[in-house]
């Protein structure tokens, strides 16, 4: 099981690995991440197209509603929500910014930008 934030899902979709990620793993994310993807999908660029690709495939992942989460000057609410969800599910998570402090994830380091054994 893997929990992914907005930037990680966009990065994976940008390099055409979204199908592989969704096929190989039980991918989880949050409502906040979907909101971020919806906002990004409005742009007419590669990130907007990648965000729309992820939105078109949300039926292949479980979306969780997380209450309040950590938001700081270092991490946004989407990153905080994914860290909270990863802790709740005792799951690995992917994010692409390296801003989530280790203390927020029960000592686990985030996988960047996706597990190295995904091909």
mmCIF file with all atom_site columns, N, CA and C in Angstrom, residues 66-72 75-85:
data_model
loop_
_atom_site.group_PDB
_atom_site.id
_atom_site.type_symbol
_atom_site.label_atom_id
_atom_site.label_alt_id
_atom_site.label_comp_id
_atom_site.label_asym_id
_atom_site.label_entity_id
_atom_site.label_seq_id
_atom_site.pdbx_PDB_ins_code
_atom_site.Cartn_x
_atom_site.Cartn_y
_atom_site.Cartn_z
_atom_site.occupancy
_atom_site.B_iso_or_equiv
_atom_site.pdbx_formal_charge
_atom_site.auth_seq_id
_atom_site.auth_comp_id
_atom_site.auth_asym_id
_atom_site.auth_atom_id
_atom_site.pdbx_PDB_model_num
ATOM 1  N N  . UNK A 1 66 ? -9.442 12.908 5.266  1.00 0.00 ? 66 UNK A N  1
ATOM 2  C CA . UNK A 1 66 ? -8.676 13.098 6.498  1.00 0.00 ? 66 UNK A CA 1
ATOM 3  C C  . UNK A 1 66 ? -9.143 14.405 7.110  1.00 0.00 ? 66 UNK A C  1
ATOM 4  N N  . UNK A 1 67 ? -9.408 14.403 8.389  1.00 0.00 ? 67 UNK A N  1
ATOM 5  C CA . UNK A 1 67 ? -9.809 15.643 9.070  1.00 0.00 ? 67 UNK A CA 1
ATOM 6  C C  . UNK A 1 67 ? -8.692 16.662 8.990  1.00 0.00 ? 67 UNK A C  1
ATOM 7  N N  . UNK A 1 68 ? -8.415 17.310 10.063 1.00 0.00 ? 68 UNK A N  1
ATOM 8  C CA . UNK A 1 68 ? -7.337 18.291 10.067 1.00 0.00 ? 68 UNK A CA 1
ATOM 9  C C  . UNK A 1 68 ? -5.990 17.567 10.048 1.00 0.00 ? 68 UNK A C  1
ATOM 10 N N  . UNK A 1 69 ? -5.050 18.200 9.423  1.00 0.00 ? 69 UNK A N  1
ATOM 11 C CA . UNK A 1 69 ? -3.703 17.625 9.331  1.00 0.00 ? 69 UNK A CA 1
ATOM 12 C C  . UNK A 1 69 ? -2.688 18.726 9.572  1.00 0.00 ? 69 UNK A C  1
ATOM 13 N N  . UNK A 1 70 ? -1.463 18.338 9.600  1.00 0.00 ? 70 UNK A N  1
ATOM 14 C CA . UNK A 1 70 ? -0.382 19.284 9.841  1.00 0.00 ? 70 UNK A CA 1
ATOM 15 C C  . UNK A 1 70 ? -0.172 20.144 8.607  1.00 0.00 ? 70 UNK A C  1
ATOM 16 N N  . UNK A 1 71 ? -0.092 21.448 8.816  1.00 0.00 ? 71 UNK A N  1
ATOM 17 C CA . UNK A 1 71 ? 0.287  22.378 7.757  1.00 0.00 ? 71 UNK A CA 1
ATOM 18 C C  . UNK A 1 71 ? 1.255  23.360 8.394  1.00 0.00 ? 71 UNK A C  1
ATOM 19 N N  . UNK A 1 72 ? 2.418  23.509 7.792  1.00 0.00 ? 72 UNK A N  1
ATOM 20 C CA . UNK A 1 72 ? 3.436  24.404 8.332  1.00 0.00 ? 72 UNK A CA 1
ATOM 21 C C  . UNK A 1 72 ? 3.994  25.246 7.200  1.00 0.00 ? 72 UNK A C  1
ATOM 22 N N  . UNK A 1 75 ? 5.476  22.498 4.816  1.00 0.00 ? 75 UNK A N  1
ATOM 23 C CA . UNK A 1 75 ? 4.623  21.567 4.075  1.00 0.00 ? 75 UNK A CA 1
ATOM 24 C C  . UNK A 1 75 ? 3.217  22.132 3.957  1.00 0.00 ? 75 UNK A C  1
ATOM 25 N N  . UNK A 1 76 ? 2.573  21.839 2.825  1.00 0.00 ? 76 UNK A N  1
ATOM 26 C CA . UNK A 1 76 ? 1.203  22.296 2.645  1.00 0.00 ? 76 UNK A CA 1
ATOM 27 C C  . UNK A 1 76 ? 0.229  21.260 3.192  1.00 0.00 ? 76 UNK A C  1
ATOM 28 N N  . UNK A 1 77 ? -1.055 21.585 3.148  1.00 0.00 ? 77 UNK A N  1
ATOM 29 C CA . UNK A 1 77 ? -2.055 20.706 3.748  1.00 0.00 ? 77 UNK A CA 1
ATOM 30 C C  . UNK A 1 77 ? -2.142 19.356 3.034  1.00 0.00 ? 77 UNK A C  1
ATOM 31 N N  . UNK A 1 78 ? -1.903 19.339 1.720  1.00 0.00 ? 78 UNK A N  1
ATOM 32 C CA . UNK A 1 78 ? -1.923 18.064 0.995  1.00 0.00 ? 78 UNK A CA 1
ATOM 33 C C  . UNK A 1 78 ? -0.822 17.132 1.461  1.00 0.00 ? 78 UNK A C  1
ATOM 34 N N  . UNK A 1 79 ? 0.376  17.685 1.640  1.00 0.00 ? 79 UNK A N  1
ATOM 35 C CA . UNK A 1 79 ? 1.489  16.880 2.145  1.00 0.00 ? 79 UNK A CA 1
ATOM 36 C C  . UNK A 1 79 ? 1.226  16.436 3.579  1.00 0.00 ? 79 UNK A C  1
ATOM 37 N N  . UNK A 1 80 ? 0.673  17.337 4.389  1.00 0.00 ? 80 UNK A N  1
ATOM 38 C CA . UNK A 1 80 ? 0.343  16.982 5.769  1.00 0.00 ? 80 UNK A CA 1
ATOM 39 C C  . UNK A 1 80 ? -0.702 15.889 5.837  1.00 0.00 ? 80 UNK A C  1
ATOM 40 N N  . UNK A 1 81 ? -1.713 15.984 4.965  1.00 0.00 ? 81 UNK A N  1
ATOM 41 C CA . UNK A 1 81 ? -2.758 14.955 4.933  1.00 0.00 ? 81 UNK A CA 1
ATOM 42 C C  . UNK A 1 81 ? -2.212 13.603 4.495  1.00 0.00 ? 81 UNK A C  1
ATOM 43 N N  . UNK A 1 82 ? -1.327 13.596 3.511  1.00 0.00 ? 82 UNK A N  1
ATOM 44 C CA . UNK A 1 82 ? -0.787 12.308 3.067  1.00 0.00 ? 82 UNK A CA 1
ATOM 45 C C  . UNK A 1 82 ? 0.113  11.698 4.136  1.00 0.00 ? 82 UNK A C  1
ATOM 46 N N  . UNK A 1 83 ? 0.861  12.531 4.846  1.00 0.00 ? 83 UNK A N  1
ATOM 47 C CA . UNK A 1 83 ? 1.685  12.011 5.942  1.00 0.00 ? 83 UNK A CA 1
ATOM 48 C C  . UNK A 1 83 ? 0.795  11.430 7.035  1.00 0.00 ? 83 UNK A C  1
ATOM 49 N N  . UNK A 1 84 ? -0.298 12.128 7.362  1.00 0.00 ? 84 UNK A N  1
ATOM 50 C CA . UNK A 1 84 ? -1.228 11.628 8.383  1.00 0.00 ? 84 UNK A CA 1
ATOM 51 C C  . UNK A 1 84 ? -1.868 10.319 7.936  1.00 0.00 ? 84 UNK A C  1
ATOM 52 N N  . UNK A 1 85 ? -2.258 10.240 6.662  1.00 0.00 ? 85 UNK A N  1
ATOM 53 C CA . UNK A 1 85 ? -2.871 9.017  6.144  1.00 0.00 ? 85 UNK A CA 1
ATOM 54 C C  . UNK A 1 85 ? -1.871 7.861  6.154  1.00 0.00 ? 85 UNK A C  1
#
